[in-house]
Amino acid sequence: MPAASAIKVLVVDDQLTMRTLIRSTLQQLGFVDIADAPDGEEGFKALIQRPVNLVLSDFNMPKLDGLAFLRAVRSHEPLRKTAFIMLTGRADADLVQRAIQFGVNNYIAKPFTAQALKAKIEQVFGALT
Amino acid sequence: MDPMEPFKATFFQECEEQMAELEAGLLALESGEGDGETINAVFRAVHSVKGGAGAFGFDSLVKFAHVFETALDAMRSGALEVEPEAVKIMLRASDVLADHVLEAKGQGQVDCARAQAMAEELAGLTSGGGEPLEEPGDGSVEGEDSFGFTPLMVDLDEAPAARAPQADVEEPGGWRLSFAPTEAMYAKGNDALLLLRELERLGAHDISLESSALPEFDFLNPEASYCKWSARLPGDVPEADIRDVFDFVGDDCPLALIHENELIKGAAPPSLVADLGLAPALASALDDPFATTPAPPPAAPVDVAALLSAARAEAPQPAPKARPAVKDAPAGEELHAGKEAGKAAAVAATIRVDLDRVDRLIDLVGELVINQAMLAQRVSEANLARSSTVAIGLDELEQLTREIQDSVMAIRAQPVKSVFQRMPRLVREIASATRKEVRLVTEGENTEVDKTVIERLSDPITHMLRNAIDHGLESPEERVAAGKPAEGVVRLAALHRSGRIVIEVSDDGRGINRPRVRDIAVSKGLIAADASLTDEEVDNLIFLPGFSTAQTISDISGRGVGMDVVKRSIQALGGRISISSQPGKGSTFTMSLPLTLAVLDGMVVTAAEHTLVAPLTAIVETLRPKPNDVRRLGPRGAVLAVRGAHVPLIDVGVALGWRPNPVDPAAGVTLLVESEVGGRAALVVDAIQGQRQVVIKSLEANYQRVEAIAAATILGDGRVALILDVDAVIDSRFLEKLESQPLAQAS
């Protein structure tokens, strides 16, 4: 049973609104170490500099979208095992299928509640303390 | 307070940016300048608005954005063609979306019928793709189950962040390979990209390109081969599988392949180590896996770019026209593109600062300027030599103060883009209300001006545009009959000219109907029936109060506001407006405004023992009149002959009610001033003290509005001086009032 405070998170979304919202939701859930980035490219660079345990990434972003970002993470050995949860705006079957193919750990449709986010994270890490 | 409130503020701020991006993108598409990336950006803008709106529960905004997004998605995937009609519908949809955002903000209400109609129109674009304002699919529950996807569990202890990244990077035990395709390989139609794809399938990572052999472009032989790639593969991949990849290129592509275990054992032939480009230090480090080596930088920038480009190449390319070059471009170009993107991000680095803080800083710098001026005055009163260290130090301080002031002003300077961006929508609406075809051309959007000026530009520009389309442009039929294209062009331009910002609104319409303007002015008693006026003077009659050429007040230009109101609001900002017109060819409104409302270059003068500041921009020249140049007109009036022309003489002390009778103009100094339509006048003052830059302090905010006074300032000696509103002083009505006062007292 991992403690939420022990999980380092990177939030990647091109919207400042969403980043702040997700950050505050995570804080409510007891997460402490939260970084963020405005797109996949910046997110990837941030991960190279400082790996995390969990990436929460939007799909639709400029420069490098969520899928390509996921792929980059999965194909870089040191990051390969990072837990990756995709945030999707739409329930797009094709998108989710591709994300699954690329090894996404879980996904969640926006907008979501704190409880829904918690449940999604627990599905990946087990119950949080 | 609603805990969501601060987030909402961020959301609305972002919404504004997204809406601007949306409109700019659609306009680019309309004019045929857009490409796949533009469609993507437009889609993303709507998508982001929808995403944020969903988080806050702005349902109607979400619903509309959803329909809009669906249509844009169709355009993005190529199902819907990017053609002008569709883009026009989307432009109107962006207006409705903006209304929804305003409604969510609590500023106004969406016209439901219009929104519904718009939604249906959008849905119609995607060939009746479902009911328009239907609830967007709530995919969170339904979606998941339909994929039967089991979330992948992760053991936190194994997650990468738990370990040092460097340990991973240099963990031995895998394959290292490098290959250098020869010319022969390319000549046979083989492509290194295919090899890389195959390797990737086997799990290749850390693929990097060695392009240092590439010569300068001038020396590049297009048929030669210069590039070399290296990569790593997991150690458990059978060697045969790797060699199979290179089987069909054979000798045309020499391969260097080695297992890191062999390297450690020292079993690798040195030539192979060299081929792999392993630095000696690295190779020796591999000899002893437990040695603490100086860790190479966690990620060489090339690695990031290469990994990202690999990920990109495989990522879906949603836009049909999105840079097809990406997939087939040589890896070198990709790396380059990656770097460029990084550079662009660095250039756009900005911070958001609360405007209050900037204003506070500007106020403080204003005080600093005043303090510095006071200090300078004290020093000069102390009769110190110009060369004294104090005087020199003070000069330097003055220079610095100026520079600080300019820099602080530059913080507030903003491109006029934010105002210009709102205009295309306005033009569309006026065009459809007046049934005219209009194209808006904007120029100089990046011209910068103080934020306070920007805020007040919107209304006059709006009015001038309305006027240009409603009165200036002819109907399409009339235009065709006159041999012009049916579509009228309205140009909105901004530029800097001699320390002011100039905004021009011009149209290619019918121009001003001078005989009619003249008739109206005569019939309204604004000019005498036999007045002889130049064309320019006739044109400028439209700025006179009470003048309106519209036979019936139309909904567009009417609104009970005439050009005189526009003119007054511009004058209140220290601005000027004028019009020039060519019959049949169109009219141009030119409005000029000071770049800032915070400081002013002024001439400090005294009149009736009061200190006044006259804005330097209004002063044409200063002169000391000869007695015989002054001609009396009646008991109180006088004119001054200046190079053959006569201008009215106005005694400032009398005009402001400080003394009952004018002084002898020949005893004082006159400032020849000019206003936009009031013509020239000679203002009589007692003496000139000098020129200086003054910090404007609003009288209205600190005291109350005073006629003929624009604002106040604090001078170097601490005295308060009033800033003269030159246009108001020249204004005939103001003078008439003055003239009538003594008469009234007499009777």
XYZ file of C-alpha atoms in Angstrom, chain B residues 150-528:
379
model
C -7.484 -3.838 -17.380
C -5.318 -1.121 -15.947
C -1.653 -2.099 -15.847
C -0.383 -2.341 -12.305
C 2.945 -0.843 -11.372
C 5.102 -1.770 -8.431
C 6.187 1.515 -6.982
C 9.582 0.150 -5.922
C 10.346 -0.693 -9.496
C 9.237 2.620 -10.846
C 12.115 4.518 -12.377
C 11.991 7.503 -10.087
C 13.035 5.267 -7.224
C 16.392 4.751 -8.828
C 19.009 7.134 -10.005
C 18.578 7.728 -13.703
C 22.277 7.503 -14.493
C 22.425 3.958 -13.204
C 19.890 3.040 -15.833
C 21.559 4.836 -18.640
C 24.858 3.098 -18.248
C 23.552 -0.242 -17.099
C 25.495 -2.710 -19.221
C 24.252 -5.948 -20.605
C 22.640 -4.856 -23.854
C 23.626 -4.743 -27.498
C 25.387 -1.794 -29.018
C 25.379 -1.381 -32.720
C 26.222 1.134 -35.308
C 25.780 1.126 -39.054
C 26.890 3.381 -41.856
C 24.941 2.952 -45.086
C 27.058 3.330 -48.207
C 26.096 5.102 -51.406
C 25.457 1.732 -52.953
C 22.708 0.990 -50.464
C 20.795 4.160 -51.347
C 21.462 3.587 -55.053
C 19.560 0.314 -54.774
C 16.563 2.121 -53.359
C 17.032 1.025 -49.765
C 16.363 3.439 -46.975
C 18.009 3.712 -43.586
C 14.606 4.547 -42.150
C 13.417 1.026 -42.900
C 16.375 -0.402 -40.994
C 15.648 1.885 -38.056
C 12.018 0.809 -38.029
C 13.006 -2.816 -37.962
C 15.460 -2.188 -35.154
C 12.841 -0.312 -33.240
C 10.553 -3.303 -33.561
C 13.253 -5.310 -31.833
C 13.265 -2.763 -29.024
C 16.073 -0.466 -30.111
C 16.543 2.606 -27.945
C 18.993 5.469 -27.589
C 19.117 5.672 -31.343
C 21.385 8.488 -32.337
C 22.535 9.983 -35.568
C 26.159 10.753 -36.276
C 25.983 13.494 -38.861
C 29.288 15.256 -38.253
C 30.585 13.962 -41.593
C 28.012 16.047 -43.433
C 29.866 18.700 -45.430
C 28.779 22.289 -45.926
C 25.853 22.553 -48.250
C 27.974 23.860 -51.128
C 30.176 20.794 -50.963
C 27.387 18.310 -50.475
C 27.208 15.556 -53.032
C 23.544 14.614 -53.108
C 24.360 11.057 -54.093
C 26.970 10.463 -51.427
C 26.289 8.973 -48.024
C 27.478 10.813 -44.945
C 25.311 9.642 -42.074
C 25.844 6.959 -39.513
C 23.500 5.688 -36.844
C 24.076 3.984 -33.537
C 21.597 2.353 -31.218
C 21.237 0.080 -28.249
C 19.133 -3.041 -28.018
C 18.066 -5.104 -25.030
C 20.596 -7.836 -24.264
C 18.078 -10.649 -24.644
C 17.495 -10.051 -28.342
C 19.103 -12.908 -30.285
C 22.068 -11.775 -32.341
C 20.660 -13.501 -35.410
C 17.528 -11.347 -35.272
C 19.618 -8.215 -35.344
C 21.796 -9.452 -38.171
C 18.658 -10.444 -40.085
C 17.628 -6.821 -40.215
C 20.766 -6.029 -42.178
C 20.652 -9.200 -44.214
C 19.150 -7.774 -47.345
C 21.398 -4.727 -47.468
C 24.439 -6.925 -46.998
C 27.776 -5.266 -47.665
C 26.080 -2.056 -48.702
C 25.605 -1.226 -45.064
C 28.446 -2.264 -42.770
C 27.228 -3.160 -39.318
C 29.177 -3.013 -36.081
C 27.497 -5.068 -33.384
C 28.693 -5.986 -29.956
C 27.257 -7.229 -26.713
C 28.196 -5.119 -23.744
C 29.106 -8.246 -21.769
C 31.883 -8.858 -24.248
C 33.036 -5.298 -23.850
C 33.313 -5.834 -20.147
C 35.238 -9.001 -20.655
C 37.534 -7.073 -22.901
C 36.782 -9.521 -25.652
C 35.765 -6.914 -28.121
C 38.169 -6.140 -30.929
C 39.382 -2.547 -30.534
C 38.365 -1.713 -34.102
C 34.795 -2.614 -33.271
C 34.865 -0.439 -30.185
C 36.046 2.407 -32.361
C 33.398 1.685 -34.971
C 30.761 1.939 -32.320
C 32.111 5.321 -31.442
C 32.543 4.386 -27.820
C 34.735 6.907 -26.153
C 37.702 5.267 -24.447
C 36.517 6.558 -21.095
C 33.119 5.024 -21.618
C 34.571 1.735 -22.771
C 36.809 1.521 -19.759
C 33.939 2.418 -17.512
C 32.113 -0.538 -18.915
C 35.058 -2.683 -17.911
C 34.196 -2.149 -14.315
C 30.470 -1.802 -13.790
C 30.945 -0.895 -10.164
C 33.276 1.966 -10.763
C 31.750 5.310 -9.990
C 32.190 7.051 -13.243
C 31.611 10.704 -13.733
C 28.058 10.407 -14.981
C 27.531 11.723 -18.469
C 24.886 14.439 -18.562
C 21.609 12.659 -17.839
C 20.376 13.346 -21.326
C 22.351 14.705 -24.198
C 19.997 17.080 -26.030
C 20.444 15.067 -29.199
C 19.090 12.035 -27.432
C 15.925 13.784 -26.389
C 15.355 15.112 -29.852
C 16.037 11.765 -31.443
C 13.723 9.940 -29.092
C 11.022 12.491 -29.529
C 11.309 12.451 -33.271
C 11.115 8.687 -33.272
C 8.012 8.885 -31.134
C 6.586 11.551 -33.403
C 7.190 9.640 -36.570
C 5.111 6.803 -35.242
C 2.484 8.979 -33.674
C -0.747 9.488 -35.537
C -0.603 12.425 -37.897
C -4.117 13.643 -37.486
C -4.002 16.430 -40.012
C -4.044 15.441 -43.626
C -1.627 18.179 -44.580
C 0.485 18.139 -41.466
C 4.010 18.413 -42.779
C 4.256 15.229 -44.791
C 8.014 15.746 -44.763
C 8.250 14.544 -41.205
C 8.026 10.847 -41.946
C 10.501 10.670 -44.737
C 12.871 13.418 -43.794
C 16.374 12.359 -42.947
C 16.855 12.092 -39.243
C 19.188 15.057 -39.280
C 16.426 17.378 -40.293
C 14.240 16.072 -37.548
C 16.844 16.830 -34.973
C 17.112 20.281 -36.355
C 13.366 20.768 -36.182
C 13.409 19.686 -32.573
C 16.026 22.246 -31.713
C 14.141 24.969 -33.515
C 11.054 24.213 -31.488
C 13.080 24.490 -28.324
C 14.438 27.830 -29.424
C 10.966 29.151 -30.190
C 9.822 28.149 -26.728
C 12.697 30.034 -25.174
C 11.953 33.187 -27.144
C 8.346 33.280 -26.029
C 9.250 33.202 -22.342
C 6.927 35.560 -20.512
C 5.619 36.045 -17.031
C 2.205 37.176 -15.990
C 2.249 40.092 -13.624
C -0.650 41.644 -11.870
C -1.378 44.974 -13.539
C -1.653 46.699 -10.163
C 1.975 45.972 -9.476
C 3.043 47.504 -12.758
C 0.883 50.538 -12.092
C 2.392 50.904 -8.651
C 5.855 50.769 -10.188
C 4.888 53.418 -12.718
C 3.540 55.658 -9.982
C 6.765 55.233 -8.057
C 8.871 56.035 -11.083
C 6.678 59.088 -11.613
C 7.503 60.187 -8.080
C 11.162 59.479 -8.761
C 11.093 61.751 -11.805
C 9.529 64.516 -9.753
C 12.039 64.033 -6.932
C 14.893 64.083 -9.347
C 13.572 67.317 -10.877
C 13.235 68.876 -7.434
C 16.757 67.876 -6.543
C 18.033 69.361 -9.792
C 16.273 72.595 -9.010
C 17.761 72.782 -5.497
C 21.226 72.176 -6.886
C 20.832 74.848 -9.511
C 19.563 77.246 -6.857
C 22.705 76.529 -4.825
C 24.713 78.014 -7.689
C 27.088 75.111 -7.955
C 29.421 74.946 -10.918
C 28.193 72.769 -13.797
C 31.364 70.779 -13.441
C 30.929 70.068 -9.741
C 30.648 66.414 -8.870
C 27.158 66.960 -7.542
C 25.994 68.460 -10.809
C 27.619 65.714 -12.835
C 26.163 63.048 -10.600
C 22.794 64.670 -10.966
C 23.053 64.634 -14.750
C 23.746 60.935 -14.612
C 20.834 60.460 -12.275
C 18.598 62.287 -14.708
C 19.724 60.054 -17.548
C 19.134 56.950 -15.479
C 15.748 58.158 -14.352
C 14.720 58.674 -17.948
C 15.890 55.219 -18.882
C 14.080 53.645 -15.957
C 10.975 55.513 -16.917
C 11.185 54.362 -20.526
C 11.763 50.770 -19.464
C 8.859 50.813 -17.072
C 6.640 52.291 -19.729
C 7.763 49.517 -22.051
C 6.391 46.956 -19.590
C 2.967 48.396 -20.054
C 3.341 48.647 -23.786
C 1.264 46.069 -25.571
C 0.674 45.313 -29.210
C -2.595 46.670 -30.529
C -3.319 43.122 -31.632
C -5.599 42.568 -28.658
C -7.934 45.271 -29.968
C -7.529 44.441 -33.633
C -8.377 40.818 -32.951
C -11.862 41.727 -31.868
C -12.579 43.574 -35.081
C -13.028 40.764 -37.615
C -16.094 39.596 -35.749
C -17.510 43.099 -35.654
C -16.924 43.496 -39.374
C -18.655 40.195 -40.096
C -21.667 41.245 -38.091
C -21.947 44.683 -39.633
C -21.403 43.230 -43.081
C -24.217 40.758 -42.690
C -26.532 43.375 -41.129
C -25.921 45.793 -43.999
C -25.807 43.049 -46.643
C -22.434 44.160 -47.869
C -19.442 42.080 -48.752
C -16.488 43.214 -46.726
C -12.939 42.079 -46.323
C -11.017 43.441 -43.377
C -7.298 43.891 -43.827
C -5.260 44.646 -40.738
C -1.725 45.976 -40.672
C 0.721 46.767 -37.934
C -0.901 44.550 -35.334
C 2.345 44.412 -33.415
C 2.564 48.153 -32.966
C 2.932 48.727 -29.255
C 1.210 51.284 -27.155
C 0.522 51.799 -23.472
C -2.111 49.498 -22.031
C -4.302 52.364 -20.870
C -4.370 53.708 -24.412
C -5.153 50.249 -25.804
C -8.181 49.918 -23.599
C -9.587 53.135 -24.933
C -8.831 52.451 -28.574
C -11.559 49.893 -28.897
C -14.557 52.224 -28.948
C -13.291 54.744 -31.502
C -12.033 51.976 -33.789
C -15.343 50.179 -33.519
C -17.144 53.338 -34.439
C -14.889 54.180 -37.339
C -15.245 50.670 -38.734
C -19.014 50.853 -38.428
C -18.958 54.145 -40.184
C -16.668 52.890 -42.938
C -18.851 49.875 -43.701
C -22.235 51.471 -43.214
C -21.588 54.846 -44.853
C -18.369 54.370 -46.738
C -18.896 51.152 -48.656
C -21.524 50.816 -51.337
C -23.784 47.806 -51.750
C -22.325 45.006 -53.895
C -24.618 45.980 -56.790
C -23.557 49.619 -56.704
C -19.943 48.595 -56.541
C -20.199 46.309 -59.533
C -22.043 49.064 -61.414
C -19.186 51.432 -60.571
C -16.687 48.942 -61.936
C -15.337 47.883 -58.561
C -15.172 44.362 -57.163
C -18.321 43.439 -55.248
C -16.299 42.879 -52.115
C -15.318 46.072 -50.349
C -12.033 46.333 -48.522
C -11.709 48.004 -45.154
C -8.185 48.508 -43.943
C -7.288 48.894 -40.298
C -3.699 49.883 -39.721
C -1.555 50.943 -36.811
C 1.837 52.590 -36.979
C 4.170 54.761 -34.976
C 4.748 58.273 -36.218
C 6.758 60.930 -34.406
C 6.220 59.581 -30.923
C 2.542 58.916 -31.370
C 0.506 55.964 -32.457
C -1.513 56.447 -35.601
C -4.565 54.329 -36.334
C -5.970 54.481 -39.839
C -9.296 53.133 -40.955
C -9.777 53.351 -44.679
C -12.325 51.979 -47.089
C -12.500 51.774 -50.865
C -16.065 52.974 -50.939
C -17.793 55.971 -52.374
C -15.966 58.636 -50.414
C -17.603 61.613 -48.780
C -20.456 63.206 -50.662
C -19.224 66.776 -50.219
C -22.207 68.671 -51.666
C -24.516 66.744 -49.385
C -22.329 67.241 -46.309
C -22.228 70.932 -47.081
C -26.012 71.136 -47.540
C -26.586 69.421 -44.242
C -24.116 71.634 -42.430
C -25.836 74.691 -43.870
C -29.315 73.429 -43.097
C -28.300 72.711 -39.521
C -26.803 76.118 -39.180
C -23.306 74.781 -38.623
C -21.812 76.920 -41.382
C -22.968 79.971 -43.281
